[in-house]
Short mmCIF file of C-alpha atoms in Angstrom, two decimals:
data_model
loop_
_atom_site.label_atom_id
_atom_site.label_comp_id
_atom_site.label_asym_id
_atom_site.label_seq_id
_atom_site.Cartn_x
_atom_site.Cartn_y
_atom_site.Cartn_z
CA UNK Z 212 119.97 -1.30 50.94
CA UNK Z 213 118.84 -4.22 48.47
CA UNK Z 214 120.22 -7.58 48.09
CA UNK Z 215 122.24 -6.20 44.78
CA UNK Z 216 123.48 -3.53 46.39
CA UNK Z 217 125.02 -5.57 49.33
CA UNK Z 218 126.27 -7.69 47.13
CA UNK Z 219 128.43 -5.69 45.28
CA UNK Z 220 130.25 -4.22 48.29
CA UNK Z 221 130.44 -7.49 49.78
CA UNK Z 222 132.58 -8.54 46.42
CA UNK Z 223 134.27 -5.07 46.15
CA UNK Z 224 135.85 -5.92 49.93
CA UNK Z 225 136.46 -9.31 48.80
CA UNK Z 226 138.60 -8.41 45.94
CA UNK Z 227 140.06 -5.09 47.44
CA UNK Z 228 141.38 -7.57 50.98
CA UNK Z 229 143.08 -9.95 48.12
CA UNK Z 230 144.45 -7.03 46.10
CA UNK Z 231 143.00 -8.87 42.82
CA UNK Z 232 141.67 -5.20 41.16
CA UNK Z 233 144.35 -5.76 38.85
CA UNK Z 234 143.25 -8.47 37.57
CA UNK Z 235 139.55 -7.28 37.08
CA UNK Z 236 139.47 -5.02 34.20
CA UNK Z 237 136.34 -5.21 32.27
CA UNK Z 238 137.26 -7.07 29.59
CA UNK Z 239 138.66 -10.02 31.68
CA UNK Z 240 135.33 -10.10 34.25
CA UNK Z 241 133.38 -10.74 30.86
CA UNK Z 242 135.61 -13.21 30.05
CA UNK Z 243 135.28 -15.15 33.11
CA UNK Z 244 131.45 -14.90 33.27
CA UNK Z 245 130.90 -16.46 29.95
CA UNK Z 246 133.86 -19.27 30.86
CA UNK Z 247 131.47 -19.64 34.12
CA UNK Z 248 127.97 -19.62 31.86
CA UNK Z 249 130.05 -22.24 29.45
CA UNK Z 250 130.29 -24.38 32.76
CA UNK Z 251 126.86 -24.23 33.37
CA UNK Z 252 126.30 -25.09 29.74
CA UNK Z 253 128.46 -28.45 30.50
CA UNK Z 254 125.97 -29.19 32.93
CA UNK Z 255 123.08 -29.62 30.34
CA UNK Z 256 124.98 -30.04 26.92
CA UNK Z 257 124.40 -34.23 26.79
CA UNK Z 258 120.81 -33.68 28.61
CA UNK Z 259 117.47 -34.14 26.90
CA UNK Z 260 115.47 -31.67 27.18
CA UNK Z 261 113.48 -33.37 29.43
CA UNK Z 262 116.27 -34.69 31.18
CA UNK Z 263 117.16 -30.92 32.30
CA UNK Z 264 113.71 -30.66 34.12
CA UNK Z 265 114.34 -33.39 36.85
CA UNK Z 266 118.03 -33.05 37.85
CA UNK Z 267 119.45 -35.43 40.57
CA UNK Z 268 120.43 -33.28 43.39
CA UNK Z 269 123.70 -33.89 42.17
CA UNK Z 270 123.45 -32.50 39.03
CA UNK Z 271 121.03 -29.72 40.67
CA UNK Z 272 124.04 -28.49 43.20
CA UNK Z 273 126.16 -28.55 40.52
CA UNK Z 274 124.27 -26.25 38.40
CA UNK Z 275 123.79 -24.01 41.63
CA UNK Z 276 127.13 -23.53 42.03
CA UNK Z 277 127.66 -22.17 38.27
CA UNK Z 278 124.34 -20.19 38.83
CA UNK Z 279 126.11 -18.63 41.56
CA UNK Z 280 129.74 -17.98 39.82
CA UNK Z 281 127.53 -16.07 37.31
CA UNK Z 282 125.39 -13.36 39.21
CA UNK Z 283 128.75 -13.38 41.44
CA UNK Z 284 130.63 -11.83 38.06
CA UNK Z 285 127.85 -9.91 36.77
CA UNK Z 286 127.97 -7.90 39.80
CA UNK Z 287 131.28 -7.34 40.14
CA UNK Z 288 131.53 -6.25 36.64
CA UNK Z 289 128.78 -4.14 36.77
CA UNK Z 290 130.30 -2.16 39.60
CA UNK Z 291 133.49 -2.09 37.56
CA UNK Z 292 131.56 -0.48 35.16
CA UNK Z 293 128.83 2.09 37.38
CA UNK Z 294 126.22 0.10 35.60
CA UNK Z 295 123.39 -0.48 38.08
CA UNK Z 296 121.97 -3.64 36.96
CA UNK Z 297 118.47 -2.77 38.69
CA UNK Z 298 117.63 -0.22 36.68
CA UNK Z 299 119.47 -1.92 33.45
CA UNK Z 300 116.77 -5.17 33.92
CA UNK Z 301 113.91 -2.68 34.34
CA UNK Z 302 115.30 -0.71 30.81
CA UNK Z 303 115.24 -4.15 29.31
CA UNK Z 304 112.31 -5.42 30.30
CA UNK Z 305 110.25 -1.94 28.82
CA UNK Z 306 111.98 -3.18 25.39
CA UNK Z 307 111.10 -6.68 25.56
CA UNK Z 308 107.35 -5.83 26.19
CA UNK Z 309 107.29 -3.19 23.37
CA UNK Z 310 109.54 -6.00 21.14
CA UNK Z 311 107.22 -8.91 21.86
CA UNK Z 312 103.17 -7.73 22.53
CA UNK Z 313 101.66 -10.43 24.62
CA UNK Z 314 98.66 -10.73 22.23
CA UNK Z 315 100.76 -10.72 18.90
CA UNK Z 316 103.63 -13.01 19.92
CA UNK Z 317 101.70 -15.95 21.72
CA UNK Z 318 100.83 -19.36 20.13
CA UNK Z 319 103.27 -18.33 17.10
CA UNK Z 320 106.11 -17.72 19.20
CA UNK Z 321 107.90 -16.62 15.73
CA UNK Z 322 110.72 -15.46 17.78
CA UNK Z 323 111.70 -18.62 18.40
CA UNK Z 324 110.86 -20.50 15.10
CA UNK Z 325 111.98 -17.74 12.56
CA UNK Z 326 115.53 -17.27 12.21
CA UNK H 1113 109.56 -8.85 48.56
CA UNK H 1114 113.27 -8.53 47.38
CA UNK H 1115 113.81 -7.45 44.26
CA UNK H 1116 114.94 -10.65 42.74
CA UNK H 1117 112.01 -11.56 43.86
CA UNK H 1118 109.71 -9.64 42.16
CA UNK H 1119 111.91 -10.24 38.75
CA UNK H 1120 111.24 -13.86 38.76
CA UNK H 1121 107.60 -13.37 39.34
CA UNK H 1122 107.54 -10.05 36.35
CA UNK H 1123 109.70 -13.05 34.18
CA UNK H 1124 107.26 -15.96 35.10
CA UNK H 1125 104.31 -13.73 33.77
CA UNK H 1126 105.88 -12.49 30.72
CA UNK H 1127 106.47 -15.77 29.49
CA UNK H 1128 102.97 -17.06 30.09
CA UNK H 1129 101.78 -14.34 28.73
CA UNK H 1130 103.23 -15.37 25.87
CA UNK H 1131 103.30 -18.51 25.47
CA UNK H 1132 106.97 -19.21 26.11
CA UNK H 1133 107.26 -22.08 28.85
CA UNK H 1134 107.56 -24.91 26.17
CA UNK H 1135 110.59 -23.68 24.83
CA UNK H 1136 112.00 -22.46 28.21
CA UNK H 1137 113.60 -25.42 29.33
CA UNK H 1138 116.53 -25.23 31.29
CA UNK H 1139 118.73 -26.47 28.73
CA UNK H 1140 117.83 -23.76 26.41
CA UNK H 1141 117.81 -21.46 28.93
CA UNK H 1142 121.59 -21.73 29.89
CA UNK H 1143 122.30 -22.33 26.10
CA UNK H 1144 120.47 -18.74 26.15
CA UNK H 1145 122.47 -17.50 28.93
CA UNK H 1146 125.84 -18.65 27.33
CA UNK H 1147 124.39 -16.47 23.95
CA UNK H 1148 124.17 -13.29 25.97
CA UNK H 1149 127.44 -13.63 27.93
CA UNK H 1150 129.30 -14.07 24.60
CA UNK H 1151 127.83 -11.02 23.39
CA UNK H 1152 128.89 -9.63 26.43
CA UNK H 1153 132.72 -10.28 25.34
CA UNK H 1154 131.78 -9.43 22.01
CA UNK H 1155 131.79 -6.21 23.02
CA UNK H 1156 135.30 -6.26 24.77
CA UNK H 1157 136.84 -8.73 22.28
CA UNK H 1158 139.01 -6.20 20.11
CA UNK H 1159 140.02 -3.65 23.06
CA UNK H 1160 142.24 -3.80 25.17
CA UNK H 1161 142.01 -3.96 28.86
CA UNK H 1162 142.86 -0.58 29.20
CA UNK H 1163 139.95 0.59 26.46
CA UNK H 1164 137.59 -1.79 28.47
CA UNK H 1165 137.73 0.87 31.78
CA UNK H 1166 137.19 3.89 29.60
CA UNK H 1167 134.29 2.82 27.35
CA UNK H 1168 132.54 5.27 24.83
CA UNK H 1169 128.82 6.21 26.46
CA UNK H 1170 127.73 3.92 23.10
CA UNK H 1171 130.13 1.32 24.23
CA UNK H 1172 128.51 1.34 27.73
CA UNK H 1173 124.70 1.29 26.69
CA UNK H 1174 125.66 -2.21 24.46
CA UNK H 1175 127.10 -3.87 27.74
CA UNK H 1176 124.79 -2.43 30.18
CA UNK H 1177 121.83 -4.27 27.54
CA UNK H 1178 124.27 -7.55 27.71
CA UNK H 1179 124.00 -7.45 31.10
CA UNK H 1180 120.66 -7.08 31.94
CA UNK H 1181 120.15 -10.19 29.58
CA UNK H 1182 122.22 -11.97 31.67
CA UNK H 1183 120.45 -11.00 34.16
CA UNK H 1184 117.40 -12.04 33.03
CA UNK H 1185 117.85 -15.27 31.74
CA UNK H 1186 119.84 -16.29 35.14
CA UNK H 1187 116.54 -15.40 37.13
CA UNK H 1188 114.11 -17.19 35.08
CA UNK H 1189 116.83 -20.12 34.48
CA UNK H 1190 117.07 -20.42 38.48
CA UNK H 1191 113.37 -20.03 38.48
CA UNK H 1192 112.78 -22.70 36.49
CA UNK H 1193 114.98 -24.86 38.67
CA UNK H 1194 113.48 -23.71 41.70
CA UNK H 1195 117.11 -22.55 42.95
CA UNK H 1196 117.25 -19.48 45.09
CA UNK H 1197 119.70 -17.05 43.82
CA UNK H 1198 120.47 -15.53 47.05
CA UNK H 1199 120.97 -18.22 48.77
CA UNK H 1200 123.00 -20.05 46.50
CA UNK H 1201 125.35 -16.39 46.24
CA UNK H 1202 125.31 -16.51 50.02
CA UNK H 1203 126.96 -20.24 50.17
CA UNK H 1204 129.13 -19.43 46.98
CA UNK H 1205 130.62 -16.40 48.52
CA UNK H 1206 131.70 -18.65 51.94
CA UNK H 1207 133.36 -21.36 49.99
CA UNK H 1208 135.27 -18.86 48.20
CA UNK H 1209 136.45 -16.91 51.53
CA UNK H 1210 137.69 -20.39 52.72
CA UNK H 1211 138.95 -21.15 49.29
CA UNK H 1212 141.33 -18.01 49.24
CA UNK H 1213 141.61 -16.38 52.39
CA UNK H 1214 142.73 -12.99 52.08
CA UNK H 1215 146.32 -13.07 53.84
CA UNK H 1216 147.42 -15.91 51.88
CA UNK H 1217 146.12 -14.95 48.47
CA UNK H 1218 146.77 -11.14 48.83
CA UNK H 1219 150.34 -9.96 46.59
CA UNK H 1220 150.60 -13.43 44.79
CA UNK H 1221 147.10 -13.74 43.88
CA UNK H 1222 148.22 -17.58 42.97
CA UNK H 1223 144.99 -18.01 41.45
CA UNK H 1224 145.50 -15.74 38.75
CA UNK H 1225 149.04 -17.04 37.79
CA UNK H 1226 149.17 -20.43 38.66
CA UNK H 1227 147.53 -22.35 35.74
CA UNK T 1010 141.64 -37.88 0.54
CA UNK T 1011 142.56 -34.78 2.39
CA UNK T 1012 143.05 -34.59 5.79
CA UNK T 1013 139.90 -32.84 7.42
CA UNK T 1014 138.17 -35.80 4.96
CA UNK T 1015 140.35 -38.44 6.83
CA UNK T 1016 139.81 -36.64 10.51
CA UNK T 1017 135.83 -36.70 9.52
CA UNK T 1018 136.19 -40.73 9.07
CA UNK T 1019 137.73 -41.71 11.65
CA UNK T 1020 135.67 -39.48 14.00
CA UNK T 1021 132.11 -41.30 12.60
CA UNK T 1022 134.31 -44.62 13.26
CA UNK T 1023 135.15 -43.47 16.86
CA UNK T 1024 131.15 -42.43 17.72
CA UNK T 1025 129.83 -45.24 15.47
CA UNK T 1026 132.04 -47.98 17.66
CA UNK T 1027 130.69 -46.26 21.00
CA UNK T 1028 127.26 -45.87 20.05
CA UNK T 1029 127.09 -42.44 20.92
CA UNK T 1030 125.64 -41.01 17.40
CA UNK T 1031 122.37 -40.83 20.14
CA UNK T 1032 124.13 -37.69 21.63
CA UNK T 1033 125.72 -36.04 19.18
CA UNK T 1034 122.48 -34.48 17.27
CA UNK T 1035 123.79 -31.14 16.11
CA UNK T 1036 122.53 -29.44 18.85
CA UNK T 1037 124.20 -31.14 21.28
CA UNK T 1038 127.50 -30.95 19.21
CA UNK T 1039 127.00 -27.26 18.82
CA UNK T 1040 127.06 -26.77 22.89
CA UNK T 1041 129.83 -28.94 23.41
CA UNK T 1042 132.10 -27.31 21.04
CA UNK T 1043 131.02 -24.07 22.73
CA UNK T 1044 132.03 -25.43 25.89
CA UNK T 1045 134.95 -26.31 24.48
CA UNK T 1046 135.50 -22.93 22.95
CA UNK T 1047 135.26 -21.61 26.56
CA UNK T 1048 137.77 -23.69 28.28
CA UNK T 1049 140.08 -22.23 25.99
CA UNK T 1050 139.16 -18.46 27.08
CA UNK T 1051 139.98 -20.17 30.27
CA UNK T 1052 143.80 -20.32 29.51
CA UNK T 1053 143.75 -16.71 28.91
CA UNK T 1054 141.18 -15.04 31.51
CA UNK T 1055 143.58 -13.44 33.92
CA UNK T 1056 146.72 -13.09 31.53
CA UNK T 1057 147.98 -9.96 29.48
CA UNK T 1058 147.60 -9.83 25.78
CA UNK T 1059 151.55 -9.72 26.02
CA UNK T 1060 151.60 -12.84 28.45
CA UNK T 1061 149.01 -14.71 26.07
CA UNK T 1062 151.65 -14.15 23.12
CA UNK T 1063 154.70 -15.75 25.49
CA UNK T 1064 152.98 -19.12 26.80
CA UNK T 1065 154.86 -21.30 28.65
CA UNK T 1066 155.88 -25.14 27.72
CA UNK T 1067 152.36 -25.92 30.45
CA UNK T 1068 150.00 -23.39 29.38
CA UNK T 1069 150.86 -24.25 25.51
CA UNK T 1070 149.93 -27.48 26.11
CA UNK T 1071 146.75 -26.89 27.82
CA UNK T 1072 145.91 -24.53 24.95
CA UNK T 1073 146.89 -27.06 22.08
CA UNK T 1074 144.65 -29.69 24.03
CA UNK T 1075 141.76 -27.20 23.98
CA UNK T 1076 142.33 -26.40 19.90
CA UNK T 1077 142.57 -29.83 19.04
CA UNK T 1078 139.18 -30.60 20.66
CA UNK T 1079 137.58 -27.65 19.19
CA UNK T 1080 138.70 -29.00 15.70
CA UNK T 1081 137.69 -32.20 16.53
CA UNK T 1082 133.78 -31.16 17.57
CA UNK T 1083 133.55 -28.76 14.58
CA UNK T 1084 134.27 -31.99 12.21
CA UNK T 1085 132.52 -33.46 14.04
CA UNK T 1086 129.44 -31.43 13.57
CA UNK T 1087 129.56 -30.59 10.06
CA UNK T 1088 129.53 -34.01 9.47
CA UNK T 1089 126.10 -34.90 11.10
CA UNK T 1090 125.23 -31.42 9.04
CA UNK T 1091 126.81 -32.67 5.25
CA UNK T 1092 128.38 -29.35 5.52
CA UNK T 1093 131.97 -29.50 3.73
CA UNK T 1094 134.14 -27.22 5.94
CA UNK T 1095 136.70 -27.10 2.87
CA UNK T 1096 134.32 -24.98 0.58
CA UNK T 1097 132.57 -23.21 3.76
CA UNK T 1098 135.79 -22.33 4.39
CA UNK T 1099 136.66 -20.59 0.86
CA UNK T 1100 133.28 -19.49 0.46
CA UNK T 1101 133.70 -17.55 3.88
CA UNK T 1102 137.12 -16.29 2.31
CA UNK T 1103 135.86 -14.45 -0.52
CA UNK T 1104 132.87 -13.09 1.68
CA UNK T 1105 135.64 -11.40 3.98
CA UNK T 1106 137.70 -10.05 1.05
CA UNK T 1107 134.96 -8.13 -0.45
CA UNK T 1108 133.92 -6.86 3.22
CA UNK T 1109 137.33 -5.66 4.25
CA UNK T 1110 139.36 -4.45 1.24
CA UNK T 1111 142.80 -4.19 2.22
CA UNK T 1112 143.13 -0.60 0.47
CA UNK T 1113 140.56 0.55 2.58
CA UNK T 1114 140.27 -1.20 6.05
CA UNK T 1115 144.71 -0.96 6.27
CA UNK T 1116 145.47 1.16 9.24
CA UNK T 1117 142.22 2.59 10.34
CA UNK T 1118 141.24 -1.38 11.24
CA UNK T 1119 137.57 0.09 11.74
CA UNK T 1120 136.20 -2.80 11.78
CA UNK T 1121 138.09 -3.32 15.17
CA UNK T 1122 137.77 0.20 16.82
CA UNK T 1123 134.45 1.66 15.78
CA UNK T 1124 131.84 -1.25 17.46
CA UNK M 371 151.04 -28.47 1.09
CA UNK M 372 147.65 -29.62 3.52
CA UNK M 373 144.67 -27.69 3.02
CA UNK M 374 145.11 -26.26 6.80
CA UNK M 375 148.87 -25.36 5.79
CA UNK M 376 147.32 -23.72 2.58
CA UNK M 377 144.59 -21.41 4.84
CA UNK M 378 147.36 -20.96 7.31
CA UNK M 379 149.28 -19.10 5.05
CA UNK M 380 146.48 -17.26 3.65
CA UNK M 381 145.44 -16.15 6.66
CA UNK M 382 148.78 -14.67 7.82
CA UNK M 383 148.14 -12.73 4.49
CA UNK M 384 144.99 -11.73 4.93
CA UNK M 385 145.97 -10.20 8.65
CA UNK M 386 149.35 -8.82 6.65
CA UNK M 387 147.84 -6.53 4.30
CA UNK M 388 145.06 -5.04 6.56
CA UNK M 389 147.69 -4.80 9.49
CA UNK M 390 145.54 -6.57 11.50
CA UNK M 391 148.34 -8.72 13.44
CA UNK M 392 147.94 -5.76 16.15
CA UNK M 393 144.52 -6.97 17.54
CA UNK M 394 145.34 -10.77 17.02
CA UNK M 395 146.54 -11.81 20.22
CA UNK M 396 146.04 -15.30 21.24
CA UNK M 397 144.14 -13.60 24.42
CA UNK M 398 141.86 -11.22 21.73
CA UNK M 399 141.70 -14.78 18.97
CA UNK M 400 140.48 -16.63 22.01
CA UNK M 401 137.48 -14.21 22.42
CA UNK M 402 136.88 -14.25 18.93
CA UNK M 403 136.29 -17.65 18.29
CA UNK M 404 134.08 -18.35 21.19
CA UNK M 405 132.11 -15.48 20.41
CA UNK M 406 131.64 -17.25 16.85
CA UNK M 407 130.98 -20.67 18.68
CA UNK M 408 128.27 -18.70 20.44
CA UNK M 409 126.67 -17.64 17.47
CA UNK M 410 126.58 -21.26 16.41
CA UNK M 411 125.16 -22.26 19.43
CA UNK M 412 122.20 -19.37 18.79
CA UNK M 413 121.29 -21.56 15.61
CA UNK M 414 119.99 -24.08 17.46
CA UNK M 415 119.54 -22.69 20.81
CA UNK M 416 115.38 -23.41 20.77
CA UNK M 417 115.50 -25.74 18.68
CA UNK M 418 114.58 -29.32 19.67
CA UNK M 419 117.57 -31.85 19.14
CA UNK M 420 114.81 -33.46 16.19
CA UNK M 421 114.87 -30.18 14.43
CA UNK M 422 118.29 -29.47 15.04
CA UNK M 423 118.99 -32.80 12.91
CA UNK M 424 116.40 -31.29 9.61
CA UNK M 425 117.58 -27.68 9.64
CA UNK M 426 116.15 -25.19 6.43
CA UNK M 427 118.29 -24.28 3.80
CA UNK M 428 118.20 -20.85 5.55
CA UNK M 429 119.25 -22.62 8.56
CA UNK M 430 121.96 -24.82 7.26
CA UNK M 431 123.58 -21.87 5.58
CA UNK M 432 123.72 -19.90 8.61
CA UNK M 433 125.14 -22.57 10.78
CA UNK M 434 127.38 -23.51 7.69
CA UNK M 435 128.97 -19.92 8.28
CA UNK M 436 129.26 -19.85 11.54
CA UNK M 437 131.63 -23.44 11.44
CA UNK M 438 134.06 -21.30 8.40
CA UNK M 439 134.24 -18.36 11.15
CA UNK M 440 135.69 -20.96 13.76
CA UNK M 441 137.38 -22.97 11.27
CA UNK M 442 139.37 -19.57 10.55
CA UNK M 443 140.06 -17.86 13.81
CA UNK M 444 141.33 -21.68 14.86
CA UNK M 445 143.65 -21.36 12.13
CA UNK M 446 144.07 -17.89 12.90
CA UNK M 447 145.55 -18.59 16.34
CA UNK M 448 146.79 -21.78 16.06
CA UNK M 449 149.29 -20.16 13.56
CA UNK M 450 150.42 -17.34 16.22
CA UNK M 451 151.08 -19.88 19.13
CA UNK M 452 153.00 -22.41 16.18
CA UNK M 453 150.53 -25.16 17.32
CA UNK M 454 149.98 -27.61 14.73
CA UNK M 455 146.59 -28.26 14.50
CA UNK M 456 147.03 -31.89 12.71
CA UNK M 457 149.66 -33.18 15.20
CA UNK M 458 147.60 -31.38 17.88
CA UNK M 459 144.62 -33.40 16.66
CA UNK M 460 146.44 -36.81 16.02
CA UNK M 461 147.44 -36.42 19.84
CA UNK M 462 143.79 -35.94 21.21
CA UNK M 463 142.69 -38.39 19.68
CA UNK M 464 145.24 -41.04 21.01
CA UNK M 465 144.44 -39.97 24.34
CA UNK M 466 140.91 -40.36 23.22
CA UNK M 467 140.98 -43.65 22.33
CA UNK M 468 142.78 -44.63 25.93
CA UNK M 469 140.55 -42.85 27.81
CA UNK M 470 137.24 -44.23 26.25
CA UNK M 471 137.85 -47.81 25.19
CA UNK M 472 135.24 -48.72 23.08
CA UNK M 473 134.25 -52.10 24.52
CA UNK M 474 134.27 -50.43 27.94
CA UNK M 475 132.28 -47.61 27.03
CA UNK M 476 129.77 -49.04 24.28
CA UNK M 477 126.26 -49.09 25.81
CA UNK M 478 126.60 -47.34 28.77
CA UNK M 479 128.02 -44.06 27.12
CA UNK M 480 128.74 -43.31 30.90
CA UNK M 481 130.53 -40.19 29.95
CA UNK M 482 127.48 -38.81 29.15
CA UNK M 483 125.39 -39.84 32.00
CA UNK M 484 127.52 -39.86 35.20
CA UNK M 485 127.91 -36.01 35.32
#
């Protein structure tokens, strides 16, 4: 069994002991994922750039924690759903090499200077 | 190797490939993050809860691509930072069975109504 | 002078007499008004579109705290940007009139149902 | 009349004649506008803060519609909950002004670094 996969039992037991399945419908999982990716946002959003490459551990554990809160969601919703996120990354990641060819993309970068 | 694992290594190569590091700092990365997670409620933001547990097989494919963006940016995000996913999941999920332990939480599920 | 005109002075005043103009570069402002935008999700995560229409005297004032920030960033930011919110504002008015005709859109609310 | 109290009203139209007050729930408005803050926040998400301050004309007018989409589902749900956004506003920034007294604050902008 992988780590996902142990995971997401792990959180199914954790919600089914605290009878909170009522309370995770789709709609409000994605909710509280992007309230916990807004957190981690907080974490950076007065930060120079630079700044967010050397943390203090403070700031570092801090940031851990959200990191955390996040996959935590996006597994449970994901289960909610029958999505299995392994196979949804490796779908992605096809795209993104047929969206962005190594040998037209690099040094430009347009993606990120375009829009 | 687990396969988190070998995700952050497929990430670290596809942005070098490319060219990408410079702009991959962790501030942009969690603004990034926060991007994909809102286009994750996008999705849910007009149905209602109900609608969200019975979504169209278009409906699905949208999220399921939401999530493995998620997915990707919190692996190369926590790459970046050197933080261990699994780990950090693994201490989140104690502090959370201390934090609401299931036969006080279970029925009033506080947490939900309290605020 | 109108009163998102007087808001926008006395905002510059409050930054200018803190010296924090350093932080607030657009991008910064952008991210915390996000951040902002999030806490508010937070009031409504777990509840029922029917509970989130009955708040009570508490969660109404948590709410109105998190709108009045949000205003307050966005003012904020268009400032720093020259951009007058006023004619945005109408300009963004006449932009959803022509894309949603009442005649048409009334009842069938695509817009809402066929994402 | 204010110009809020004038888009207010306009708004309540607007919803009105496309019978749109069905999918405005302060929950569903929520979602909305942090989806729109989101979108903001993908304007300048790899962008440097020095860029972010000298946007294109392309740029400006995307971020330009972005703040009329917030401006208007703030409105929006401000008007369903009876908040008023100018009292709410006078409020925050009373407390504001307590919490970060300028000659205290000036300098150090602590709230920014102490994280």
């Amino acid at each position: 069994m992988t780590e996902l996969e142990q995971l997401r039992l792990k959180l199914r037991e954790f919600a089914a002991e605290r009878d909170w399945d009522q309370f995770h419908s789709p709609k409000n999982l994605a909710m509280a994922l992007s309230v916990e990716a807004s957190e981690l946002v907080e974490c950076f959003q007065w930060l120079t750039e630079e700044q967010s490459r050397a943390l203090s551990a403070q700031q570092l554990a801090a940031v851990t924690d959200e990191i955390a809160d996040i996959q935590l969601y996006l597994i449970r919703l994901a289960d909610k759903l029958d999505v299995d996120i392994r196979s949804a990354v490796s779908e992605k990641f096809k795209k993104n090499e047929a969206k962005y060819p190594a040998d037209k993309v690099r040094g430009s970068a347009k993606k990120y200077n375009e829009y």
